[in-house]
Amino acid sequence: MKEVPVKIEFNKEWIVTKLSVGEDRMLLPAPINKEILYKSISDVSEKKNILIITVKTDTEVVYKILSVEKVLQFLKIHILPVCNAYRLMAYFMSPAIRGGVMIKEAAWEKGSVVVVKSGIWFVSATKQISVPLSEVAAIELTKRDVQGKPTDVIRIDYLDAAEVVSSLVLCPLSTLQVLYNFLKDTTKSMDMKGTELDGVDQQVAMLVYSGMDSHAIENMLNIPHKQLDLIYDKILTLGLAEVVIIRREIQLTPKGVRYISDATKSQTN
Amino acid sequence: MGKILIVDDTLFMRTLIKNILFTGGHSIAGEAGDGEEAIAKYQELKPDLVTMDIVMPKMNGIEALKGIKAIDPGAKVIMCTAVGQEQMVKLAIKSGAKGYIVKPFQAPKVLEEVKNVLAS
């Protein structure tokens, strides 16, 4: 077994310790004293530099492991191929598009797609990319040109650090269909009819997507702020956006006007 | 910072791209609504960079790109199109496009791509 330095959350505190990592299990030392078989891990997710694993035996126990990227990668390489998950061999391109810009150096990688409870992982010898289901924005069964032939692929759009990222998965059509159905089913709550927003509402939503602020949107669409507020309300009610900042417009009082007048005088004198 | 020609058949997209480019400190050389107008405006305005929509009336973006490249082989053109039309990438790159953005796009990434292409 190989020992790696980590911090593990135990009784709401982070314990500095060394984790023993073997081929099929890992040992969490005292005071946790727990042996975890990789095949008993039912979920794996990652947030920043914390690997979150759920171990299912009689009950479900969640362990949070904090470490540097190199150590976490070592753990993921051991856990992901063996953990309790739906696994399919595939080629993937991740990321293929980031923020609407095609990644020039993006290439198809041979590896596997590991589907766990909270998301999917793209796993190859050098990459382990986590896509939480809660961040999946769109799934489409589409075609891409692969070695000169139009080929069936799945495009998965998801949010990563506020950027919209698209990844592609390529494998036999029957397997793609299974993956597509699974992803569609687990993200069903996000489905909409497409008729909830009218033309101007959709334009506002697209401008928000592009990073425009309220002032820019009002100017671009030539709409008063009250109308924009109503559209924002509609978008918020539908759960399509969230409020990140509330700005205020202010008007000077007579005291403020006097202050500015005096300040101007002192500058010109 | 560059002087940029925006080519798109919809006013909404032209306005959006214009706003994004303004926030990045770029200036707008001009706008065109189709491929033919794009070639004419390129000759007239000599911009540092062109953002070119692909699906447009009269002459599409790929044809316009070829037309611009015939006038100026060093022209810097970023192609811009909708999701699902990425298969046009190869054709566009083969025709001399320096970059490729997919609608809908996010401002910081577009500015990054513009910066990269201008520096190339």
CSV table of C-alpha atoms in Angstrom, one decimal:
chain,number,residue,atom,x,y,z
A,1,MET,CA,0.0,0.0,0.0
A,2,LYS,CA,1.1,3.5,-0.7
A,3,GLU,CA,0.7,6.3,1.9
A,4,VAL,CA,-0.5,9.7,0.7
A,5,PRO,CA,-0.9,12.9,2.8
A,6,VAL,CA,-4.5,14.1,3.1
A,7,LYS,CA,-6.9,15.9,5.4
A,8,ILE,CA,-10.1,14.0,6.2
A,9,GLU,CA,-13.2,15.5,7.7
A,10,PHE,CA,-14.1,13.7,10.9
A,11,ASN,CA,-16.6,15.0,13.5
A,12,LYS,CA,-16.8,18.3,11.6
A,13,GLU,CA,-13.1,18.8,11.9
A,14,TRP,CA,-10.3,18.3,9.4
A,15,ILE,CA,-7.7,15.8,10.5
A,16,VAL,CA,-4.2,15.8,9.0
A,17,THR,CA,-3.3,12.2,8.3
A,18,LYS,CA,-1.9,9.7,5.8
A,19,LEU,CA,-4.2,7.6,3.8
A,20,SER,CA,-3.0,4.1,2.8
A,21,VAL,CA,-4.0,3.4,-0.8
A,22,GLY,CA,-4.0,-0.2,-2.2
A,23,GLU,CA,-5.3,-1.8,-5.4
A,24,ASP,CA,-8.8,-2.6,-4.2
A,25,ARG,CA,-9.1,-0.7,-0.9
A,26,MET,CA,-7.8,2.2,1.2
A,27,LEU,CA,-7.2,2.5,4.9
A,28,LEU,CA,-8.3,5.6,6.9
A,29,PRO,CA,-6.1,5.6,10.0
A,30,ALA,CA,-7.0,6.5,13.7
A,31,PRO,CA,-9.1,8.1,14.9
A,32,ILE,CA,-11.3,7.1,11.9
A,33,ASN,CA,-10.0,3.5,11.7
A,34,LYS,CA,-11.9,2.5,8.6
A,35,GLU,CA,-11.1,0.2,5.7
A,36,ILE,CA,-12.9,1.1,2.5
A,37,LEU,CA,-13.3,-1.3,-0.4
A,38,TYR,CA,-13.4,0.7,-3.6
A,39,LYS,CA,-16.3,-1.5,-4.8
A,40,SER,CA,-18.4,-0.3,-1.8
A,41,ILE,CA,-18.1,3.3,-2.9
A,42,SER,CA,-21.4,4.3,-4.4
A,43,ASP,CA,-20.7,7.9,-5.3
A,44,VAL,CA,-17.7,10.1,-6.1
A,45,SER,CA,-17.7,13.8,-6.6
A,46,GLU,CA,-15.2,16.6,-6.5
A,47,LYS,CA,-15.5,20.2,-5.3
A,48,LYS,CA,-12.3,22.2,-5.8
A,49,ASN,CA,-9.7,20.2,-4.0
A,50,ILE,CA,-12.0,18.0,-2.0
A,51,LEU,CA,-12.9,14.5,-3.1
A,52,ILE,CA,-16.3,13.4,-1.7
A,53,ILE,CA,-16.9,9.7,-1.5
A,54,THR,CA,-20.0,7.9,-0.3
A,55,VAL,CA,-19.5,4.4,1.0
A,56,LYS,CA,-22.5,2.1,1.1
A,57,THR,CA,-22.5,-0.9,3.3
A,58,ASP,CA,-25.4,-1.2,5.8
A,59,THR,CA,-25.7,2.5,5.9
A,60,GLU,CA,-24.3,5.3,3.8
A,61,VAL,CA,-21.3,7.2,5.1
A,62,VAL,CA,-19.8,10.2,3.4
A,63,TYR,CA,-16.1,11.0,3.6
A,64,LYS,CA,-14.5,14.2,2.5
A,65,ILE,CA,-10.8,14.0,1.5
A,66,LEU,CA,-8.8,17.2,1.0
A,67,SER,CA,-5.5,17.2,-0.7
A,68,VAL,CA,-3.4,18.6,-3.5
A,69,GLU,CA,-4.4,17.8,-7.1
A,70,LYS,CA,-1.6,15.1,-7.6
A,71,VAL,CA,-2.8,13.1,-4.5
A,72,LEU,CA,-6.5,13.4,-5.5
A,73,GLN,CA,-5.7,12.3,-9.0
A,74,PHE,CA,-3.9,9.2,-7.5
A,75,LEU,CA,-7.0,8.4,-5.5
A,76,LYS,CA,-9.3,8.9,-8.5
A,77,ILE,CA,-7.2,6.6,-10.7
A,78,HIS,CA,-7.7,3.9,-8.0
A,79,ILE,CA,-11.3,4.5,-7.1
A,80,LEU,CA,-13.1,5.3,-10.4
A,81,PRO,CA,-12.4,2.1,-12.4
A,82,VAL,CA,-13.6,-0.1,-9.5
A,83,CYS,CA,-16.3,1.8,-7.6
A,84,ASN,CA,-19.9,0.8,-7.8
A,85,ALA,CA,-21.0,2.6,-11.0
A,86,TYR,CA,-22.3,2.2,-14.5
A,87,ARG,CA,-19.2,2.2,-16.7
A,88,LEU,CA,-18.8,2.3,-20.4
A,89,MET,CA,-15.8,2.4,-22.7
A,90,ALA,CA,-15.9,5.4,-24.9
A,91,TYR,CA,-14.0,8.2,-26.6
A,92,PHE,CA,-14.6,11.6,-25.1
A,93,MET,CA,-13.6,15.2,-25.9
A,94,SER,CA,-13.7,17.3,-22.8
A,95,PRO,CA,-13.8,20.2,-22.9
A,96,ALA,CA,-14.7,20.7,-26.6
A,97,ILE,CA,-16.2,24.1,-26.2
A,98,ARG,CA,-15.8,26.6,-23.3
A,99,GLY,CA,-17.9,29.7,-23.1
A,100,GLY,CA,-18.8,29.4,-26.8
A,101,VAL,CA,-15.2,29.2,-27.9
A,102,MET,CA,-14.0,26.0,-29.6
A,103,ILE,CA,-11.0,24.5,-27.9
A,104,LYS,CA,-8.4,24.2,-30.7
A,105,GLU,CA,-6.3,21.6,-29.0
A,106,ALA,CA,-9.3,19.4,-28.0
A,107,ALA,CA,-8.9,15.8,-29.2
A,108,TRP,CA,-10.7,12.5,-28.8
A,109,GLU,CA,-9.4,10.6,-25.8
A,110,LYS,CA,-9.8,6.9,-25.3
A,111,GLY,CA,-11.1,6.1,-21.8
A,112,SER,CA,-14.4,5.5,-20.0
A,113,VAL,CA,-17.5,7.3,-18.9
A,114,VAL,CA,-18.3,6.4,-15.3
A,115,VAL,CA,-21.8,7.2,-14.2
A,116,VAL,CA,-22.3,7.6,-10.4
A,117,LYS,CA,-25.2,8.8,-8.3
A,118,SER,CA,-24.4,12.5,-8.4
A,119,GLY,CA,-22.8,12.8,-11.8
A,120,ILE,CA,-20.6,11.4,-14.5
A,121,TRP,CA,-16.9,11.2,-14.9
A,122,PHE,CA,-14.7,11.3,-18.0
A,123,VAL,CA,-11.8,9.1,-17.2
A,124,SER,CA,-8.6,8.4,-19.2
A,125,ALA,CA,-5.0,7.7,-18.3
A,126,THR,CA,-4.3,11.4,-17.8
A,127,LYS,CA,-7.8,13.0,-17.1
A,128,GLN,CA,-10.6,12.6,-14.6
A,129,ILE,CA,-13.2,15.2,-15.2
A,130,SER,CA,-16.3,15.3,-13.0
A,131,VAL,CA,-19.6,16.6,-14.3
A,132,PRO,CA,-22.2,16.9,-11.5
A,133,LEU,CA,-25.7,16.2,-12.7
A,134,SER,CA,-26.9,19.3,-10.9
A,135,GLU,CA,-24.6,21.4,-13.3
A,136,VAL,CA,-25.8,19.7,-16.5
A,137,ALA,CA,-27.5,22.3,-18.7
A,138,ALA,CA,-28.2,20.4,-21.9
A,139,ILE,CA,-27.9,16.9,-23.4
A,140,GLU,CA,-28.1,16.3,-27.1
A,141,LEU,CA,-27.8,13.2,-29.3
A,142,THR,CA,-26.1,14.7,-32.3
A,143,LYS,CA,-23.6,14.1,-35.1
A,144,ARG,CA,-20.0,15.1,-35.4
A,145,ASP,CA,-17.5,14.7,-38.2
A,146,VAL,CA,-15.1,12.0,-36.9
A,147,GLN,CA,-12.3,10.9,-39.4
A,148,GLY,CA,-14.4,12.4,-42.2
A,149,LYS,CA,-17.6,10.5,-41.4
A,150,PRO,CA,-20.7,12.0,-39.7
A,151,THR,CA,-20.8,10.0,-36.4
A,152,ASP,CA,-23.4,9.9,-33.6
A,153,VAL,CA,-22.2,11.5,-30.4
A,154,ILE,CA,-23.7,12.9,-27.2
A,155,ARG,CA,-23.1,16.6,-26.4
A,156,ILE,CA,-23.3,17.4,-22.7
A,157,ASP,CA,-23.3,21.1,-21.7
A,158,TYR,CA,-22.6,21.9,-18.1
A,159,LEU,CA,-21.6,24.8,-15.9
A,160,ASP,CA,-18.0,24.8,-14.6
A,161,ALA,CA,-17.0,27.9,-12.5
A,162,ALA,CA,-19.8,30.0,-14.2
A,163,GLU,CA,-18.6,29.0,-17.6
A,164,VAL,CA,-20.7,26.9,-20.0
A,165,VAL,CA,-18.6,23.9,-21.1
A,166,SER,CA,-19.5,21.4,-23.8
A,167,SER,CA,-18.1,17.9,-23.8
A,168,LEU,CA,-18.6,15.1,-26.4
A,169,VAL,CA,-18.9,11.3,-25.9
A,170,LEU,CA,-18.5,8.8,-28.7
A,171,CYS,CA,-19.3,5.1,-28.4
A,172,PRO,CA,-21.6,2.6,-30.2
A,173,LEU,CA,-25.0,4.0,-30.8
A,174,SER,CA,-26.8,1.5,-28.6
A,175,THR,CA,-24.6,2.5,-25.6
A,176,LEU,CA,-25.0,6.2,-26.5
A,177,GLN,CA,-28.7,5.8,-26.3
A,178,VAL,CA,-28.5,4.2,-22.9
A,179,LEU,CA,-26.3,7.0,-21.6
A,180,TYR,CA,-28.5,9.7,-23.3
A,181,ASN,CA,-31.7,8.2,-21.7
A,182,PHE,CA,-30.1,8.0,-18.3
A,183,LEU,CA,-28.9,11.6,-18.5
A,184,LYS,CA,-32.3,12.9,-19.8
A,185,ASP,CA,-34.1,11.0,-17.1
A,186,THR,CA,-32.0,12.2,-14.2
A,187,THR,CA,-32.1,15.8,-15.4
A,188,LYS,CA,-35.8,15.7,-16.2
A,189,SER,CA,-36.7,18.4,-13.7
A,190,MET,CA,-34.9,20.9,-15.9
A,191,ASP,CA,-37.0,20.2,-18.9
A,192,MET,CA,-39.2,23.1,-20.2
A,193,LYS,CA,-41.8,23.4,-22.9
A,194,GLY,CA,-39.9,26.2,-24.6
A,195,THR,CA,-42.9,28.5,-24.7
A,196,GLU,CA,-42.5,30.0,-21.3
A,197,LEU,CA,-40.6,33.0,-22.6
A,198,ASP,CA,-41.5,35.3,-25.5
A,199,GLY,CA,-39.1,36.8,-28.0
A,200,VAL,CA,-37.9,39.8,-25.9
A,201,ASP,CA,-37.7,37.6,-22.7
A,202,GLN,CA,-35.5,35.1,-24.7
A,203,GLN,CA,-33.3,38.0,-25.9
A,204,VAL,CA,-32.8,39.2,-22.3
A,205,ALA,CA,-32.0,35.6,-21.2
A,206,MET,CA,-29.4,35.3,-24.0
A,207,LEU,CA,-27.8,38.7,-23.1
A,208,VAL,CA,-27.6,37.5,-19.4
A,209,TYR,CA,-25.9,34.3,-20.6
A,210,SER,CA,-23.4,36.4,-22.6
A,211,GLY,CA,-22.5,38.4,-19.5
A,212,MET,CA,-24.3,41.7,-20.1
A,213,ASP,CA,-25.4,43.7,-17.1
A,214,SER,CA,-28.9,45.4,-16.7
A,215,HIS,CA,-27.7,48.7,-18.0
A,216,ALA,CA,-26.3,47.2,-21.2
A,217,ILE,CA,-29.4,45.1,-21.7
A,218,GLU,CA,-31.7,48.1,-21.4
A,219,ASN,CA,-29.6,50.0,-23.9
A,220,MET,CA,-29.3,47.2,-26.4
A,221,LEU,CA,-33.0,46.2,-26.4
A,222,ASN,CA,-34.1,49.8,-25.9
A,223,ILE,CA,-36.5,48.9,-23.0
A,224,PRO,CA,-37.2,50.8,-19.8
A,225,HIS,CA,-35.9,49.3,-16.5
A,226,LYS,CA,-39.4,48.6,-15.3
A,227,GLN,CA,-40.0,46.2,-18.3
A,228,LEU,CA,-36.6,44.6,-17.7
A,229,ASP,CA,-37.5,44.1,-14.0
A,230,LEU,CA,-40.7,42.3,-15.0
A,231,ILE,CA,-38.8,40.1,-17.4
A,232,TYR,CA,-36.2,39.4,-14.7
A,233,ASP,CA,-39.1,38.4,-12.4
A,234,LYS,CA,-40.4,36.0,-15.0
A,235,ILE,CA,-37.0,34.4,-15.5
A,236,LEU,CA,-36.4,34.2,-11.8
A,237,THR,CA,-39.8,32.6,-11.1
A,238,LEU,CA,-39.1,30.0,-13.7
A,239,GLY,CA,-35.8,29.1,-11.9
A,240,LEU,CA,-33.7,30.0,-14.9
A,241,ALA,CA,-31.5,32.5,-13.1
A,242,GLU,CA,-30.6,33.7,-9.6
A,243,VAL,CA,-30.1,37.2,-8.2
A,244,VAL,CA,-26.3,37.9,-7.8
A,245,ILE,CA,-26.4,41.6,-7.0
A,246,ILE,CA,-29.0,44.3,-6.3
A,247,ARG,CA,-27.9,47.8,-7.5
A,248,ARG,CA,-29.4,51.1,-6.5
A,249,GLU,CA,-30.1,54.3,-8.5
A,250,ILE,CA,-29.8,57.4,-6.4
A,251,GLN,CA,-30.6,61.1,-6.7
A,252,LEU,CA,-28.9,63.9,-4.9
A,253,THR,CA,-30.7,65.8,-2.0
A,254,PRO,CA,-30.4,69.6,-1.7
A,255,LYS,CA,-27.4,68.9,0.7
A,256,GLY,CA,-25.8,66.8,-2.0
A,257,VAL,CA,-26.3,69.4,-4.7
A,258,ARG,CA,-24.8,72.1,-2.4
A,259,TYR,CA,-21.8,69.8,-1.7
A,260,ILE,CA,-21.2,69.2,-5.4
A,261,SER,CA,-21.6,73.0,-6.2
A,262,ASP,CA,-19.1,73.9,-3.5
A,263,ALA,CA,-16.7,71.3,-4.6
A,264,THR,CA,-16.9,72.5,-8.2
A,265,LYS,CA,-16.3,76.1,-7.1
A,266,SER,CA,-13.3,75.2,-5.1
A,267,GLN,CA,-11.9,73.3,-8.1
A,268,THR,CA,-12.4,76.3,-10.4
A,269,ASN,CA,-11.1,79.0,-8.0
B,1,MET,CA,-6.9,46.5,-29.0
B,2,GLY,CA,-8.2,46.1,-32.5
B,3,LYS,CA,-10.5,47.7,-35.1
B,4,ILE,CA,-13.1,45.0,-35.8
B,5,LEU,CA,-15.7,44.4,-38.6
B,6,ILE,CA,-18.8,42.6,-37.4
B,7,VAL,CA,-20.6,40.4,-39.9
B,8,ASP,CA,-24.0,38.9,-39.0
B,9,ASP,CA,-27.4,39.0,-40.6
B,10,THR,CA,-29.3,39.8,-37.3
B,11,LEU,CA,-29.1,43.2,-35.7
B,12,PHE,CA,-29.4,41.6,-32.3
B,13,MET,CA,-26.3,39.5,-32.6
B,14,ARG,CA,-24.4,42.4,-34.2
B,15,THR,CA,-25.3,44.6,-31.2
B,16,LEU,CA,-24.4,41.9,-28.7
B,17,ILE,CA,-21.0,41.3,-30.3
B,18,LYS,CA,-20.4,45.1,-30.5
B,19,ASN,CA,-21.2,45.5,-26.8
B,20,ILE,CA,-18.8,42.6,-25.9
B,21,LEU,CA,-16.0,44.1,-28.0
B,22,PHE,CA,-16.6,47.6,-26.5
B,23,THR,CA,-16.2,46.2,-23.0
B,24,GLY,CA,-12.9,44.7,-24.1
B,25,GLY,CA,-11.7,48.1,-25.3
B,26,HIS,CA,-11.9,47.3,-29.0
B,27,SER,CA,-13.3,49.7,-31.6
B,28,ILE,CA,-15.8,48.8,-34.3
B,29,ALA,CA,-14.6,49.4,-37.8
B,30,GLY,CA,-18.1,48.7,-39.2
B,31,GLU,CA,-20.9,46.2,-39.6
B,32,ALA,CA,-22.2,44.0,-42.5
B,33,GLY,CA,-25.4,42.0,-42.8
B,34,ASP,CA,-24.3,39.5,-45.4
B,35,GLY,CA,-21.3,38.0,-47.1
B,36,GLU,CA,-21.2,40.4,-50.1
B,37,GLU,CA,-21.4,43.4,-47.9
B,38,ALA,CA,-18.6,41.9,-45.7
B,39,ILE,CA,-16.2,41.7,-48.6
B,40,ALA,CA,-17.0,45.3,-49.7
B,41,LYS,CA,-16.6,46.6,-46.1
B,42,TYR,CA,-13.4,44.7,-45.6
B,43,GLN,CA,-11.8,46.4,-48.7
B,44,GLU,CA,-13.1,49.8,-47.6
B,45,LEU,CA,-12.3,49.6,-43.9
B,46,LYS,CA,-9.3,47.3,-43.7
B,47,PRO,CA,-10.1,46.1,-40.2
B,48,ASP,CA,-7.7,44.2,-37.9
B,49,LEU,CA,-10.1,41.4,-37.4
B,50,VAL,CA,-13.5,40.2,-38.7
B,51,THR,CA,-16.2,38.3,-36.7
B,52,MET,CA,-18.1,36.3,-39.4
B,53,ASP,CA,-21.5,34.6,-39.0
B,54,ILE,CA,-21.7,31.5,-41.2
B,55,VAL,CA,-25.4,31.2,-42.1
B,56,MET,CA,-26.4,34.5,-43.9
B,57,PRO,CA,-28.4,35.4,-46.9
B,58,LYS,CA,-27.0,36.3,-50.4
B,59,MET,CA,-23.5,34.9,-49.6
B,60,ASN,CA,-22.7,32.7,-46.6
B,61,GLY,CA,-19.8,33.3,-44.2
B,62,ILE,CA,-17.6,30.6,-45.7
B,63,GLU,CA,-17.8,32.1,-49.1
B,64,ALA,CA,-17.2,35.6,-47.7
B,65,LEU,CA,-14.2,34.3,-45.8
B,66,LYS,CA,-12.7,32.9,-49.0
B,67,GLY,CA,-13.5,36.2,-50.7
B,68,ILE,CA,-11.7,38.2,-48.0
B,69,LYS,CA,-8.7,35.8,-48.0
B,70,ALA,CA,-8.4,36.3,-51.8
B,71,ILE,CA,-8.1,40.0,-51.2
B,72,ASP,CA,-5.9,39.8,-48.1
B,73,PRO,CA,-4.3,36.4,-47.3
B,74,GLY,CA,-3.3,37.7,-43.9
B,75,ALA,CA,-6.8,38.6,-42.9
B,76,LYS,CA,-7.8,37.5,-39.4
B,77,VAL,CA,-11.3,36.1,-39.3
B,78,ILE,CA,-13.2,34.5,-36.4
B,79,MET,CA,-16.2,32.4,-37.5
B,80,CYS,CA,-19.3,32.5,-35.5
B,81,THR,CA,-22.2,30.1,-35.7
B,82,ALA,CA,-24.9,28.3,-33.8
B,83,VAL,CA,-24.7,25.1,-31.7
B,84,GLY,CA,-24.9,22.0,-33.9
B,85,GLN,CA,-23.1,23.5,-36.9
B,86,GLU,CA,-19.6,22.8,-35.5
B,87,GLN,CA,-19.1,20.4,-38.4
B,88,MET,CA,-18.4,23.6,-40.4
B,89,VAL,CA,-15.2,24.1,-38.3
B,90,LYS,CA,-13.0,22.0,-40.6
B,91,LEU,CA,-14.3,23.8,-43.7
B,92,ALA,CA,-13.8,27.2,-42.1
B,93,ILE,CA,-10.3,26.4,-40.8
B,94,LYS,CA,-9.4,25.0,-44.2
B,95,SER,CA,-10.6,28.2,-45.8
B,96,GLY,CA,-8.4,30.2,-43.5
B,97,ALA,CA,-10.4,31.1,-40.4
B,98,LYS,CA,-8.2,31.8,-37.3
B,99,GLY,CA,-10.8,31.1,-34.7
B,100,TYR,CA,-14.3,29.8,-34.1
B,101,ILE,CA,-17.0,30.7,-31.7
B,102,VAL,CA,-20.3,29.0,-31.1
B,103,LYS,CA,-23.5,30.9,-30.2
B,104,PRO,CA,-24.6,31.4,-27.5
B,105,PHE,CA,-21.3,32.6,-26.2
B,106,GLN,CA,-19.9,34.2,-23.0
B,107,ALA,CA,-18.2,37.6,-23.2
B,108,PRO,CA,-14.9,36.8,-21.4
B,109,LYS,CA,-14.3,33.8,-23.7
B,110,VAL,CA,-15.0,35.8,-26.8
B,111,LEU,CA,-12.7,38.6,-25.7
B,112,GLU,CA,-10.0,36.0,-25.0
B,113,GLU,CA,-10.4,34.5,-28.5
B,114,VAL,CA,-10.3,37.9,-30.1
B,115,LYS,CA,-7.1,38.8,-28.1
B,116,ASN,CA,-5.5,35.5,-29.1
B,117,VAL,CA,-6.3,35.9,-32.8
B,118,LEU,CA,-5.2,39.6,-32.8
B,119,ALA,CA,-1.9,38.5,-31.3
B,120,SER,CA,-1.4,35.6,-33.7
